[in-house]
Structure formats: structure tokens, C-alpha cells
Amino acid sequence: AGLPQSERVPIGFFTSATGVTIYRGGAYPEEFRGNAFIGDVGANLIHRKIMTPNGASFVAKRADEMTEFVTSTDNWFRPVNFVNAPDGTLYILDMYRETIEHPASIPEDIKALVDLESGSDRGRIWRMVSPDGQRMKVEPIGKLPPDQLIKQFWSPNSWNRETAQRLFVERRDLSVVPSLRRMAALNRSPLARLHCLYTLAGLDAMKPDVLMVNLKHPEPRLRAHVLRLAEPLFAQDRELAEAAAERATDDSDLVRWQLAFSAGEMPNDLAVATLSRLARDPRNTGDIRTAMMTSLDGKATAFLEALANDAEFAKQPHAAGWYTELARMLGTDANSASGLSALRIAITGTLPSATRATMLAALGDGLRRRGASIAKLLADDRSESDANLKSQVADFFKASVGMVADVKRPTAERMAAVRILSLSNFATAGETLSQLLQPQIDPQLQIAAANSLGQLDGGDVPKLLLAGWRSHSPGLRREIVDALLRSTDRVGSLLDALQAGTMLRGEIERDKKDLLLNHPKSELRDRAKKLLAGDVDANRAKVIADYQSVLEVPGDVAKGKLLFQQKCSNCHQIAGVGHVVGPNLQSVANKSPADLLIAILDPNREAQPNFATYVVETQDGKVLNGLLVGDTATSVTLRRAEAKEDVVLRSNIETIVSNGKSLMPEGFEKDASPAAVADLLAYLKSLGMVEAKP
């Protein structure tokens, strides 16, 4: 007998986490201070985690093994939030509803039987009392005189401290400033000092001297807050800024992390010097490095030059990562001078050749994200100091051509040179790259060459890509079609190949056909529909009806696994096989065979919004599609088959549209017989079965 895996193996802790709150009151034993409390409205419980400092962040660990902090037999109990209360306890906000699930997640037949608004006239507030049953005495503090109100700053209860601070700031009573300054410099409690400092800031009464004192306090959390509070004063007080910069060697990751943010507010020369000191410290990785990147606005060029001129830093193992990331950042800068600076260092600098090559590749990637290129960058360069840069770049690319053509070189070196040539031009690299599209060449080099060739401007790139189509491997064909689809100007060549019979309809994968059939350019879309007519069956219901018989067939698990690897692994991963693009299929074993059949043959019927396909048309004529897996203020990231990703700067987006469809295209039945679908269903259902122990 077997049991569904979900019944035997817990997948995480939460069904629906809500109201994450850190306990900062004074009513509970010390072991609870700083704990995180999280409601799970779906499971009618409250979970508790112990928070342990870990570098600049924390690690959360389950506090209660084999149980939960609060569990309820009342399935209307919905703890949606918590509040640190005046009496030092936590208040629980209980939404109290019969149904908490989103209507979209409830099957229609069940939804018809449920009153989704049941409980909308209810709600409860609970107080979690101390284990010993004792309650803190709550005294009103709103009418306390200033000399008594200030004493609330060393209360163990956060509500008292924060309320006192709020009252001081709201009342704007500047008579308390001397007392606040004295306490901020002399009080033994770091928390009391912290609230005094923030109150002074709220009253616009902050002075550098009190911050200087606290920059050397033994409590690292206080030092980190002092750096943040000092930022507005850096421009007018050089001594304070220099004292803050000295925290670059602080033993605390938290302090150095905050300094990485605060350095951006320092005068440019001091900011670059401070960030350079942080970069040289191998402890500063991860979050600290990310924080440093936020402080580079207007300083990235000087920062890169400082690091590039530091011969000792260049020898450190982590140096190459800095050079690469900075080159990419400067490439995305619309100011051509930034990109030229990175290009000059990569081409003419004294850094190791491997580092300069990766820098150049990263610079090209950054330029590409904003629709530019090294050729365009050089065209913008009219300065006399860079009169030789163009010839030096040309020589560099010619050397890369020689490396690619040298069959005696290691494959890794040739691959690196192939990637570099993607930044060149057709006249320099086109013929050399096309020579690698031969069946005798290492498949890695073939695919890399097709990718680089597809990124070159000018010349007859489509002709070279399609010349040996009949002998190309499936992987190389996929790369070539990708390269042609990326450029609106080259889609016509792909359609020409279809029309001429050079390329057969069945040789284009279904997701690529879907992009052609929904292309933003109407003339290309209409032409594709004519050439691909008959490949898409609009009547999904009929297809599913025709395949109902497979639900009665046992299916062969081994054959189903093989079919998955052949047809599904480009976008799904199971047991380490395949690519992570679409949903995790480990959980679909809980679905009925009928539901799985619908998901396979009609992927758009219940497609989740986060798996909908987006199509981006860039200002330089590229058309990209995929799942929107990154959406920041400056760029979007699309993920497509084989987990390949495209990053596009928002400034380079012409249009971005969701077609409302799953990235998984319709038409699976054209690649699989009913018997094969039965095998696939059997394999998917087997994923959730584990042998039950007697």
C-alpha cells in the first residue's frame, strides 16, 4: 500500500503565513524576547521561531519541536496579525472566518456549497498572557512631565519606549534636548541611548559630537544605528564622515553592512575610499557586497579605477567578481563615459588576462541590457585621449578570432574567446563563428558560436545560421531559432526558411511556434499563421474528450519517465533531471488523473498567474518571451525553456505584454499518443507514492 508523499513528508512549516511579528515586550520570560511569532490562518495555529544573529541578518529556528506555540480546534480561528501591547504582551488579531482561502483557489463545485462571507461580521482580539499568569502594571504615560517621560527610554517594554519617543517628537519641546544629549552620551543602556538619538533626530537637534561618542560604543547594533543617523550630517562635517569611515574595519558584519549603505552619503572621494576598503576585506560578501552596490551612484567609475589600480587587491580570489560586476554596472549606465572607462581597463589595463576577458564580457552584457554595444560605445567616443582605443579593441578581437580558430587550444579557452566575439562585429567574427557550426565541432562550441553569431550586428547572420540546418543537432537548432526570434529583423528569414522547406514545421518547438503565432508585428504574425496552419487545435475540450480513454489505462511508469525526460524536462525538473522553469511537478501527484490530463492537454485552463508568458519587445528590435521571474525598478528578467534567462533594462523596453497563457504551449497530443499520455500520467502519479511502513 502506498500513501501520498504529502501525507508523510512535511513540505516546510506554513500553509499561509501571516503577521510576522518580533516580540519586544517585557511581560514574558527572557527566552521569548526577540522571538518571531507567525500566524498560519489556514492551519489555525501560531508558530514561534528563535532568531539568532548571523552576520548582517538572522537565522530563524523552530522553537517548539513536534508541536506549535498555539493550536486551535476552532477552524474559524484565523490569526492574521500581532501587536506588541502596552502591558508587554502580544495581542492576537483573529479575523475569525469560516473560509479564509482565496475564491480563485476553491473548485467551483465546492464554492457553490460555501458562504464565502460567513463570519464577515465577526473578529476577535486575544491577549497572550505570561506563562506565570502575571501581568505588568500599565501606567498612563501621556501626562508624565519630561523628566519622568525620558525614563521610559530604559523600560524593558518597547511600547513604553516608542510611545515616549513619539510624544517628545510630536510635542516639539526643545527644553528636553540637553537631557537627551546627556543621556545619549552617558546612559549605560544601549536601548536608552538609541531612543535618545532618534528623538534628537526627530527634533532636528542632532549634533555630530554625540554621534562621535556612540560610534565607539561596544554594542554593534547601536553603532550601526549611529551610522544611519549620521548620514544627513556627512556633507557638512568631514570629521564625522571620516570617523564613520573608520568602521570599515569593524568586527561586526552588521556595522560594516550599514556602513556599506551609509558610504553613499559621504563626499565622493571619501565614499570611494571607504567602499574600496570594504571591497578589499574578504569578509564582505553577500549582503554587504549588495549594500555596497547601492552606494555607487555616480561613483562606480572611480571605484572601479581605484580597485583596478590596486595590484595587491587584484591578486585576491574575490577581486575578479568585483571587476566583473562593476563592468556590467557601468555598461548599463547611459553615460558613455562610464562604459568607456570600463572598456579601457579591460583592454589596456594591467589586470590578469582572464580577468580582463570576463570584464569585457560583463561590460558587453551590461551594454546589451540597454540596447547598446561596444561598437556604439566606440562610435560615441570622440576624445583625443582615447584615439588609440578603437585600434586596441580591434586588435583584442582579432586575437580572440585567432584563439577560436586554434584547434590546439583547450576548449575552455576557445569558449571564452567565442563569448568575447559576441561583442565584436560581423566583419571581424562572422565567418570564424560560422565555421564552428559543423557536426565535427564540440557541441558546446557549436551552441556558443550560434549564440555569439546571433548577437552580431550587420552582415547576413541568418544565412550563416541556417546554412547547415539539416545537419544541426536539436540543441543547436534550438539555439539558432532563439537567435533568429530575438531580432524582429531576422524573424522574416526564419519564416523564409519555413516557406522554402529548408526548415520543417515539426523542427520548431511548440513554445517557439507559440511566439511566432503571437508575434507583436502583425505582418509576421499573419505570415506565421499561414505557414504553421494546422499545428494548433483551438478546440481543447474536444482533444481532452478524445483522450478520456487514457484514464482507464494503467500506464507504464518507466516509459512515462522516459517521455518526461524527452518532452517535459526543458521546463520541469524532477529528482535533479531537467530545468526549473515551470511549476514543481513533485506536488502534482496529489491531483487526480483527470486533472492532470487537463493540465497537460489544456495548460491554459488553470494556468497560474506567476507562470503566464510575457513578451517583451525592445527598442533595438528584439522580441523576447518567457516567465517574468525578475521585476525590479530598473530591469525585468524573463526565463524560458532550459532555464535560460534574458535581462532587459526598463529603459530599453518598447512593449511588455502578458498574453495570459502558460509558457507551456498547447498541442502536446501532437507529440504523444494516448498510450504515451497514459504512461506519463502513471509516472507523475508515482512521484507522490512512498511505501507505507507496517
XYZ file of C-alpha atoms in Angstrom:
694
model
C 0.000 0.000 0.000
C 1.192 3.492 -0.707
C 0.465 6.885 0.793
C 0.712 10.259 -0.951
C 4.064 11.841 -0.177
C 2.354 14.997 1.084
C 0.749 12.887 3.835
C 4.102 11.555 5.055
C 6.717 14.235 4.371
C 6.169 17.835 5.593
C 6.965 20.429 2.926
C 8.010 23.452 5.013
C 6.042 24.711 8.004
C 3.408 27.039 6.600
C 0.227 26.856 4.626
C -0.423 30.610 4.798
C 1.996 32.671 6.899
C 0.645 35.983 8.215
C 1.556 38.798 10.579
C 5.254 38.109 11.139
C 5.994 39.980 14.389
C 9.058 40.167 16.646
C 8.183 40.099 20.346
C 9.704 43.171 22.037
C 7.615 43.368 25.171
C 8.542 42.978 28.821
C 5.852 40.648 30.159
C 7.252 37.277 29.088
C 10.352 35.405 30.279
C 13.661 36.421 28.675
C 13.689 33.357 26.400
C 10.794 34.868 24.407
C 12.405 38.268 23.780
C 13.246 38.721 20.116
C 11.271 35.652 19.046
C 9.294 35.782 15.813
C 5.593 34.934 16.003
C 3.816 33.973 12.782
C 0.173 33.133 12.243
C -0.920 30.335 9.940
C -4.529 31.153 9.131
C -5.026 28.036 7.046
C -3.890 25.665 9.786
C -5.438 27.600 12.729
C -2.174 27.936 14.615
C 0.612 30.279 15.742
C 4.227 29.359 15.068
C 7.239 30.613 17.059
C 10.821 30.951 15.868
C 14.026 31.784 17.723
C 16.001 34.475 15.902
C 19.794 34.150 16.064
C 22.109 36.856 14.649
C 24.004 35.629 11.602
C 26.281 38.224 10.075
C 24.216 41.181 8.922
C 20.996 39.183 9.175
C 19.411 36.441 11.278
C 18.762 32.715 11.178
C 15.296 31.600 12.290
C 14.934 28.243 14.037
C 11.754 26.456 15.083
C 11.320 26.999 18.824
C 8.785 24.265 19.563
C 9.625 20.769 18.325
C 6.810 18.358 17.477
C 4.209 20.981 18.402
C 3.219 24.594 17.744
C 3.109 27.577 20.092
C -0.686 27.871 19.760
C -3.057 25.422 18.101
C -6.836 25.667 17.949
C -9.601 23.142 17.416
C -11.798 26.032 16.251
C -11.331 26.016 12.474
C -12.621 29.608 12.311
C -9.538 30.788 14.248
C -7.553 32.980 11.812
C -4.571 34.758 13.481
C -3.767 37.394 10.844
C -1.584 39.770 12.873
C 0.013 40.576 16.230
C 0.735 43.738 18.228
C 3.270 44.433 20.979
C 0.826 45.809 23.543
C 1.127 48.413 26.346
C 1.083 45.675 29.001
C 4.101 43.943 27.456
C 2.127 41.067 25.968
C 1.285 40.175 22.395
C -2.234 40.837 21.170
C -3.531 38.457 18.506
C -5.804 39.822 15.780
C -8.159 36.965 14.922
C -10.043 37.612 11.662
C -12.428 34.748 12.568
C -13.850 33.480 9.274
C -15.268 30.177 8.176
C -13.411 30.336 4.857
C -10.029 32.017 4.537
C -8.927 30.675 1.147
C -8.980 32.953 -1.886
C -12.066 32.218 -4.007
C -9.874 31.564 -7.044
C -8.272 28.613 -5.253
C -11.569 26.877 -4.436
C -13.054 24.454 -7.000
C -16.354 25.676 -8.419
C -18.366 22.706 -7.117
C -17.162 23.319 -3.545
C -17.532 27.085 -3.865
C -21.220 26.616 -4.664
C -21.719 24.970 -1.251
C -19.837 27.540 0.841
C -20.785 31.006 2.061
C -17.535 32.843 1.383
C -18.605 35.794 3.551
C -19.534 33.727 6.583
C -18.024 35.492 9.610
C -17.640 38.896 7.959
C -19.460 40.417 10.953
C -17.029 38.890 13.449
C -13.463 39.176 14.673
C -11.619 38.792 17.972
C -8.601 40.215 19.785
C -6.767 37.849 22.120
C -4.115 38.615 24.722
C -1.361 36.050 25.198
C -0.680 36.168 28.936
C 2.653 35.328 30.548
C 3.223 31.660 31.447
C 3.185 32.608 35.148
C -0.128 34.401 34.758
C 1.322 37.707 35.979
C 0.501 40.971 34.216
C 2.631 44.096 34.028
C 1.218 47.165 35.649
C 0.170 49.583 32.911
C 0.533 53.244 33.822
C -0.598 56.058 31.523
C 2.490 57.944 30.380
C 0.888 60.630 28.249
C 0.739 63.116 31.149
C 4.193 62.452 32.594
C 6.487 65.517 32.805
C 9.556 65.443 30.524
C 11.974 64.396 33.280
C 9.771 61.349 34.026
C 8.839 60.592 30.432
C 12.503 60.330 29.451
C 12.927 57.489 31.952
C 10.661 55.362 29.785
C 13.615 55.002 27.418
C 15.106 52.276 29.605
C 11.833 50.392 30.050
C 12.050 46.699 29.025
C 8.786 47.190 27.126
C 9.118 48.520 23.571
C 5.665 50.126 23.662
C 6.758 52.427 26.513
C 9.998 53.423 24.800
C 8.432 54.073 21.403
C 5.433 55.923 22.825
C 7.699 58.202 24.865
C 9.802 58.931 21.770
C 6.675 59.684 19.732
C 5.350 62.081 22.383
C 8.630 64.006 22.547
C 8.732 64.421 18.767
C 5.053 65.358 18.461
C 5.264 67.995 21.210
C 8.434 69.606 19.804
C 9.514 70.556 23.333
C 13.134 71.575 22.773
C 13.727 72.060 26.500
C 14.439 68.322 26.737
C 17.323 68.478 24.235
C 20.104 68.929 26.875
C 18.791 65.944 28.844
C 18.528 63.851 25.691
C 22.098 64.717 24.675
C 23.420 63.896 28.139
C 21.604 60.542 28.292
C 22.633 59.672 24.727
C 26.285 60.096 25.718
C 26.307 58.657 29.243
C 23.441 56.204 29.845
C 24.521 52.609 30.378
C 21.596 51.202 28.370
C 22.266 50.977 24.607
C 18.485 50.978 24.017
C 18.060 54.178 26.034
C 20.863 55.818 24.048
C 19.252 54.640 20.813
C 15.891 56.244 21.608
C 17.566 59.468 22.749
C 19.461 59.685 19.470
C 16.378 59.080 17.332
C 14.419 61.607 19.400
C 17.141 64.204 18.815
C 16.952 63.455 15.101
C 13.164 63.789 15.194
C 13.533 67.196 16.870
C 16.149 68.301 14.297
C 18.572 68.709 17.194
C 21.247 66.169 16.276
C 24.884 67.247 16.687
C 27.993 65.418 15.462
C 29.672 65.161 18.887
C 27.050 62.850 20.408
C 27.244 60.610 17.341
C 31.058 60.500 17.524
C 30.846 59.209 21.096
C 28.463 56.416 20.161
C 30.416 55.312 17.084
C 32.799 53.666 19.578
C 30.130 52.093 21.811
C 30.727 48.362 22.461
C 27.202 47.421 21.292
C 27.387 46.809 17.495
C 23.660 47.320 16.940
C 23.946 50.817 18.398
C 26.988 51.578 16.221
C 25.017 50.514 13.142
C 22.142 52.860 14.017
C 24.597 55.706 14.643
C 25.944 55.321 11.101
C 22.419 55.625 9.738
C 21.683 58.688 11.876
C 24.946 60.326 10.839
C 24.206 60.238 7.102
C 22.473 63.665 6.872
C 25.498 65.305 8.554
C 28.279 63.814 6.411
C 28.203 66.579 3.812
C 28.696 69.341 6.386
C 31.008 67.591 8.871
C 34.074 65.939 7.332
C 35.391 64.802 10.722
C 32.197 62.848 11.424
C 32.261 61.282 7.955
C 35.888 60.216 8.424
C 35.100 58.735 11.847
C 32.258 56.774 10.273
C 34.584 55.584 7.502
C 36.872 54.062 10.136
C 34.157 51.495 10.873
C 35.240 49.769 7.627
C 37.395 47.517 9.820
C 34.672 46.947 12.432
C 34.472 43.392 13.774
C 30.686 43.360 13.333
C 29.208 42.305 9.989
C 26.129 44.348 10.870
C 28.153 47.547 11.289
C 30.074 47.038 8.046
C 26.793 46.238 6.270
C 25.288 49.537 7.440
C 28.475 51.407 6.516
C 28.163 49.976 3.000
C 24.799 51.745 2.728
C 25.886 54.913 4.540
C 29.018 55.414 2.436
C 26.807 56.539 -0.434
C 26.002 59.718 1.517
C 29.652 60.663 2.065
C 31.577 63.107 -0.150
C 32.560 61.231 -3.312
C 36.282 60.914 -2.577
C 35.677 59.574 0.922
C 32.881 57.301 -0.301
C 35.165 55.706 -2.914
C 37.957 55.281 -0.359
C 35.563 53.707 2.156
C 33.983 51.351 -0.360
C 37.449 50.366 -1.586
C 38.457 49.428 1.966
C 35.303 47.364 2.308
C 35.932 45.656 -1.038
C 39.441 44.630 -0.001
C 38.102 42.827 3.080
C 37.276 39.209 2.087
C 34.698 39.063 4.904
C 32.452 41.426 2.974
C 30.438 39.145 0.728
C 26.733 38.521 0.167
C 24.532 41.143 1.806
C 27.407 43.545 2.478
C 28.505 43.449 -1.139
C 24.933 44.054 -2.303
C 24.702 47.029 0.067
C 27.910 48.453 -1.387
C 26.451 48.357 -4.882
C 23.620 50.656 -3.739
C 26.165 53.323 -2.771
C 27.829 53.569 -6.178
C 25.516 56.053 -7.890
C 27.862 58.469 -9.640
C 30.886 56.750 -8.083
C 31.146 53.405 -9.897
C 33.760 54.593 -12.402
C 36.068 55.993 -9.727
C 35.516 52.878 -7.613
C 36.480 50.535 -10.467
C 39.541 52.619 -11.283
C 40.635 52.551 -7.629
C 40.359 48.761 -7.489
C 41.974 48.282 -10.909
C 44.995 50.335 -9.809
C 45.448 48.244 -6.648
C 47.881 45.474 -7.621
C 47.573 43.699 -4.266
C 43.786 43.642 -4.409
C 43.885 42.193 -7.934
C 45.624 39.103 -6.515
C 42.812 38.324 -4.069
C 40.429 35.491 -5.057
C 37.334 37.667 -4.707
C 38.718 40.555 -6.800
C 37.600 39.183 -10.182
C 33.978 39.184 -9.044
C 34.187 42.884 -8.228
C 35.747 43.808 -11.568
C 33.118 41.811 -13.431
C 30.124 43.228 -11.574
C 31.364 46.803 -11.846
C 31.981 46.441 -15.583
C 28.421 45.168 -16.030
C 27.060 48.076 -13.966
C 28.987 50.647 -16.000
C 27.727 49.039 -19.184
C 24.140 49.727 -18.143
C 24.935 53.403 -17.482
C 23.504 55.645 -20.198
C 26.578 57.865 -19.828
C 29.000 56.525 -22.446
C 31.986 57.762 -20.445
C 31.274 55.116 -17.805
C 31.317 52.279 -20.306
C 34.433 53.650 -21.992
C 36.247 53.700 -18.667
C 35.443 50.027 -18.080
C 36.393 49.206 -21.678
C 39.735 50.972 -21.314
C 40.565 48.990 -18.167
C 39.514 45.698 -19.773
C 41.515 46.295 -22.950
C 44.600 48.198 -21.811
C 44.778 47.602 -18.060
C 47.326 45.596 -16.089
C 44.850 43.098 -14.667
C 45.284 39.371 -15.426
C 44.151 38.480 -18.951
C 41.422 36.120 -17.726
C 40.009 38.869 -15.504
C 40.051 41.373 -18.363
C 38.233 38.906 -20.613
C 35.444 38.341 -18.077
C 35.272 42.103 -17.526
C 34.793 42.679 -21.233
C 32.077 40.026 -21.401
C 30.298 41.602 -18.428
C 30.580 45.065 -19.978
C 29.027 43.722 -23.167
C 26.209 42.165 -21.169
C 25.520 45.488 -19.454
C 25.557 47.361 -22.752
C 23.207 44.805 -24.288
C 20.701 45.309 -21.478
C 20.236 48.917 -22.534
C 20.287 48.174 -26.257
C 23.861 49.317 -26.832
C 27.096 47.618 -27.896
C 30.838 48.132 -27.804
C 30.712 49.331 -31.417
C 28.147 52.004 -30.500
C 30.187 52.905 -27.433
C 33.292 53.469 -29.523
C 31.288 55.458 -32.063
C 30.322 57.857 -29.264
C 33.965 58.288 -28.236
C 35.483 61.416 -29.742
C 38.085 62.227 -27.081
C 41.729 62.601 -28.066
C 42.889 60.594 -25.031
C 41.156 57.514 -26.433
C 42.347 57.921 -30.008
C 44.055 54.511 -29.872
C 41.289 52.676 -28.043
C 39.444 51.629 -31.200
C 42.537 50.030 -32.692
C 43.342 48.347 -29.381
C 39.830 46.911 -29.230
C 40.127 45.730 -32.829
C 43.447 44.030 -32.011
C 41.858 42.364 -28.979
C 39.039 40.949 -31.097
C 41.480 39.771 -33.775
C 43.432 37.935 -31.078
C 40.182 36.316 -29.941
C 39.496 35.215 -33.530
C 42.906 33.544 -33.523
C 42.146 31.760 -30.250
C 38.833 30.462 -31.599
C 40.463 29.156 -34.772
C 43.326 27.462 -32.902
C 42.147 23.850 -32.513
C 45.113 23.074 -30.238
C 43.850 25.400 -27.519
C 41.786 23.958 -24.641
C 38.029 24.051 -25.229
C 37.512 26.311 -22.204
C 39.799 28.983 -23.689
C 38.127 28.748 -27.082
C 34.687 29.004 -25.422
C 35.754 32.167 -23.588
C 37.011 33.654 -26.854
C 33.750 32.734 -28.623
C 31.772 34.615 -25.970
C 34.066 37.622 -26.347
C 33.401 37.669 -30.094
C 29.684 38.193 -29.433
C 30.762 41.766 -28.599
C 32.607 42.204 -31.896
C 31.127 42.817 -35.353
C 30.150 40.673 -38.316
C 33.124 41.653 -40.445
C 35.580 40.572 -37.746
C 33.943 37.465 -36.320
C 31.090 36.298 -38.564
C 32.997 33.856 -40.755
C 35.056 32.419 -37.876
C 31.996 31.749 -35.735
C 30.085 30.201 -38.620
C 32.931 27.705 -39.135
C 32.145 26.268 -35.698
C 28.600 25.297 -36.749
C 29.813 21.949 -38.000
C 28.902 18.475 -36.672
C 32.600 17.721 -36.158
C 32.977 20.530 -33.638
C 32.442 20.149 -29.883
C 28.675 20.684 -29.279
C 29.449 23.253 -26.560
C 31.415 25.314 -29.053
C 28.677 24.951 -31.680
C 25.984 26.293 -29.368
C 28.203 29.081 -28.007
C 29.117 30.084 -31.563
C 25.455 30.224 -32.629
C 24.670 32.385 -29.613
C 27.543 34.790 -30.327
C 26.833 34.896 -34.054
C 23.208 35.750 -33.345
C 24.282 38.778 -31.310
C 26.406 40.351 -34.049
C 25.097 43.388 -35.899
C 25.245 43.655 -39.672
C 26.019 41.024 -42.277
C 23.840 38.111 -43.296
C 23.722 36.388 -39.921
C 20.543 34.357 -40.690
C 22.141 32.873 -43.814
C 25.144 31.619 -41.839
C 22.992 30.281 -39.004
C 20.681 28.356 -41.338
C 23.274 27.149 -43.850
C 23.812 23.731 -42.268
C 20.362 23.276 -40.744
C 19.861 19.701 -41.952
C 22.963 18.509 -40.076
C 22.467 20.521 -36.895
C 21.690 18.817 -33.581
C 18.417 19.567 -31.737
C 20.298 21.686 -29.197
C 22.000 23.744 -31.886
C 18.733 24.140 -33.801
C 17.087 25.410 -30.637
C 19.854 27.989 -30.169
C 19.597 29.114 -33.803
C 15.817 29.562 -33.632
C 16.266 31.514 -30.389
C 18.829 33.756 -32.079
C 16.524 34.463 -35.029
C 13.475 35.099 -32.845
C 15.356 37.616 -30.695
C 15.521 40.102 -33.562
C 12.408 41.294 -35.364
C 14.527 41.922 -38.470
C 15.559 38.254 -38.567
C 12.189 36.584 -37.947
C 11.422 37.023 -41.638
C 14.454 34.875 -42.507
C 13.140 32.105 -40.261
C 9.752 32.270 -41.992
C 11.530 32.264 -45.376
C 13.254 29.012 -44.377
C 9.891 27.502 -43.433
C 8.354 28.587 -46.711
C 11.275 27.219 -48.744
C 11.205 23.905 -46.910
C 14.728 24.382 -45.575
C 13.187 24.143 -42.128
C 10.197 21.898 -41.405
C 7.310 22.920 -39.150
C 7.951 19.956 -36.871
C 11.529 21.096 -36.302
C 10.370 24.193 -34.438
C 9.466 23.530 -30.820
C 5.972 24.324 -29.668
C 6.915 27.265 -27.437
C 8.753 28.878 -30.375
C 5.727 28.345 -32.617
C 3.595 29.995 -29.957
C 5.847 33.066 -30.004
C 5.607 33.271 -33.801
C 1.817 32.924 -33.740
C 1.580 35.740 -31.171
C 4.327 37.992 -32.522
C 3.832 41.737 -31.810
C 4.316 42.566 -35.518
C 1.057 41.808 -37.321
C 2.681 41.098 -40.701
C 4.972 38.477 -39.153
C 2.159 37.051 -37.031
C -0.159 36.667 -40.039
C 2.539 35.065 -42.136
C 3.393 32.612 -39.342
C -0.263 31.609 -39.024
C -0.359 30.700 -42.707
C 2.892 28.740 -42.588
C 2.044 26.946 -39.348
C -1.652 26.405 -40.118
C -2.990 23.171 -38.716
C -0.401 22.906 -35.964
C -2.634 24.338 -33.255
C -6.016 22.850 -32.355
C -8.207 25.569 -30.864
C -10.773 23.106 -29.538
C -9.051 21.881 -26.389
C -12.241 20.373 -24.994
C -12.514 18.040 -27.981
C -8.905 16.938 -27.588
C -9.450 16.159 -23.913
C -12.631 14.259 -24.741
C -10.738 12.216 -27.311
C -8.140 11.294 -24.676
C -10.550 10.267 -21.895
C -9.785 6.624 -22.573
C -6.285 7.032 -21.148
C -7.816 7.431 -17.683
C -8.810 3.773 -17.783
C -5.351 2.542 -18.834
C -2.773 1.668 -16.111
C 0.196 3.126 -17.994
C 3.888 2.211 -17.814
C 5.838 4.263 -15.237
C 9.239 3.602 -16.847
C 8.014 4.677 -20.288
C 6.357 7.714 -18.724
C 9.636 8.717 -17.088
C 11.414 8.490 -20.446
C 8.686 10.591 -22.106
C 9.049 13.194 -19.357
C 12.793 13.422 -19.968
C 12.248 13.783 -23.723
C 9.294 16.194 -23.800
C 8.959 17.909 -20.425
C 12.419 18.305 -18.892
C 13.182 21.513 -20.809
C 10.884 23.320 -18.380
C 10.334 20.947 -15.429
C 12.720 19.254 -13.043
C 12.202 16.033 -11.124
C 14.891 14.396 -8.974
C 17.568 16.658 -10.431
C 16.670 15.872 -14.042
C 15.513 18.773 -16.205
C 15.327 22.535 -15.788
C 13.490 24.665 -13.237
C 11.169 26.873 -15.278
C 7.584 25.719 -14.784
C 5.872 24.509 -11.590
C 7.439 21.847 -9.388
C 5.845 18.605 -10.560
C 6.633 16.770 -7.317
C 3.365 18.109 -5.904
C 1.107 17.256 -8.846
C 0.838 13.652 -7.691
C -1.913 14.905 -5.382
C -4.034 15.782 -8.410
C -6.479 13.310 -9.886
C -5.584 11.703 -13.239
C -8.435 13.690 -14.830
C -6.990 16.971 -13.543
C -3.516 16.009 -14.729
C -4.882 15.213 -18.179
C -6.440 18.679 -18.393
C -3.210 20.323 -17.211
C -1.240 18.507 -19.924
C -3.610 18.938 -22.860
C -5.106 22.311 -21.920
C -2.344 24.108 -19.988
C -4.134 27.452 -20.120
C -7.332 26.317 -18.413
C -5.923 26.671 -14.902
C -2.614 28.427 -15.572
C -1.327 30.264 -12.504
C -0.632 33.995 -12.993
C 3.026 33.604 -11.959
C 3.502 31.118 -14.794
C 1.980 33.283 -17.521
C 4.118 34.185 -20.512
C 5.303 37.751 -21.063
C 6.521 39.073 -24.397
C 8.998 41.967 -24.395
C 9.795 43.990 -27.493
C 12.927 46.086 -27.015
C 13.706 49.451 -28.523
C 16.517 47.878 -30.547
C 14.154 45.410 -32.250
C 14.486 42.260 -30.169
C 11.465 40.161 -29.161
C 11.917 38.018 -26.057
C 9.466 35.795 -24.240
C 9.346 33.796 -21.034
C 8.167 33.770 -17.451
C 8.624 37.048 -15.600
C 10.965 35.863 -12.826
C 12.584 39.226 -12.072
C 10.800 42.560 -11.869
C 12.864 45.392 -10.380
C 12.851 49.142 -10.691
C 15.461 49.007 -13.438
C 15.017 45.723 -15.298
C 12.893 42.661 -15.988
C 14.131 39.086 -16.240
C 12.434 36.517 -18.466
C 13.049 32.784 -18.066
C 12.364 30.391 -20.925
C 12.974 26.734 -21.794
C 16.148 25.160 -20.364
C 16.069 27.863 -17.651
C 17.707 30.378 -19.989
C 17.218 33.975 -18.910
C 17.110 37.362 -20.618
C 17.588 40.559 -18.592
C 16.215 43.742 -20.190
C 16.610 47.243 -18.792
C 13.290 49.015 -18.446
C 14.757 51.912 -20.419
C 15.180 49.530 -23.377
C 11.619 48.121 -23.328
C 9.364 49.158 -26.193
C 6.410 46.995 -25.074
C 5.836 44.312 -22.453
C 2.643 42.291 -22.603
C 1.354 39.193 -20.876
C -0.575 37.026 -23.304
C -2.331 35.401 -20.352
C -1.142 31.998 -21.449
C 1.075 29.427 -19.840
C 4.621 29.138 -21.141
C 3.677 25.515 -21.732
C 2.135 25.621 -25.208
C -0.918 23.728 -26.363
C -0.612 20.763 -28.705
C 1.106 18.134 -26.549
C -1.107 15.491 -28.174
C 0.750 16.068 -31.435
C 3.899 14.674 -29.823
C 2.341 11.871 -27.753
C -0.163 9.113 -28.470
C -2.932 8.260 -25.969
C -0.835 5.329 -24.744
C 2.152 7.636 -24.188
C -0.026 10.103 -22.254
C -1.242 7.218 -20.072
C 2.402 6.347 -19.361
C 3.164 9.964 -18.439
C 0.163 10.101 -16.084
C 1.330 6.897 -14.409
C 4.810 8.354 -13.902
C 3.517 11.640 -12.473
C 1.195 9.827 -10.075
C 4.068 7.611 -8.921
C 6.054 10.637 -7.728
C 3.888 11.088 -4.661
C 3.814 7.472 -3.555
C 6.080 6.096 -0.867
C 5.783 2.718 0.696
C 3.824 2.786 3.940
C 5.663 1.095 6.803
C 3.779 -1.659 8.618
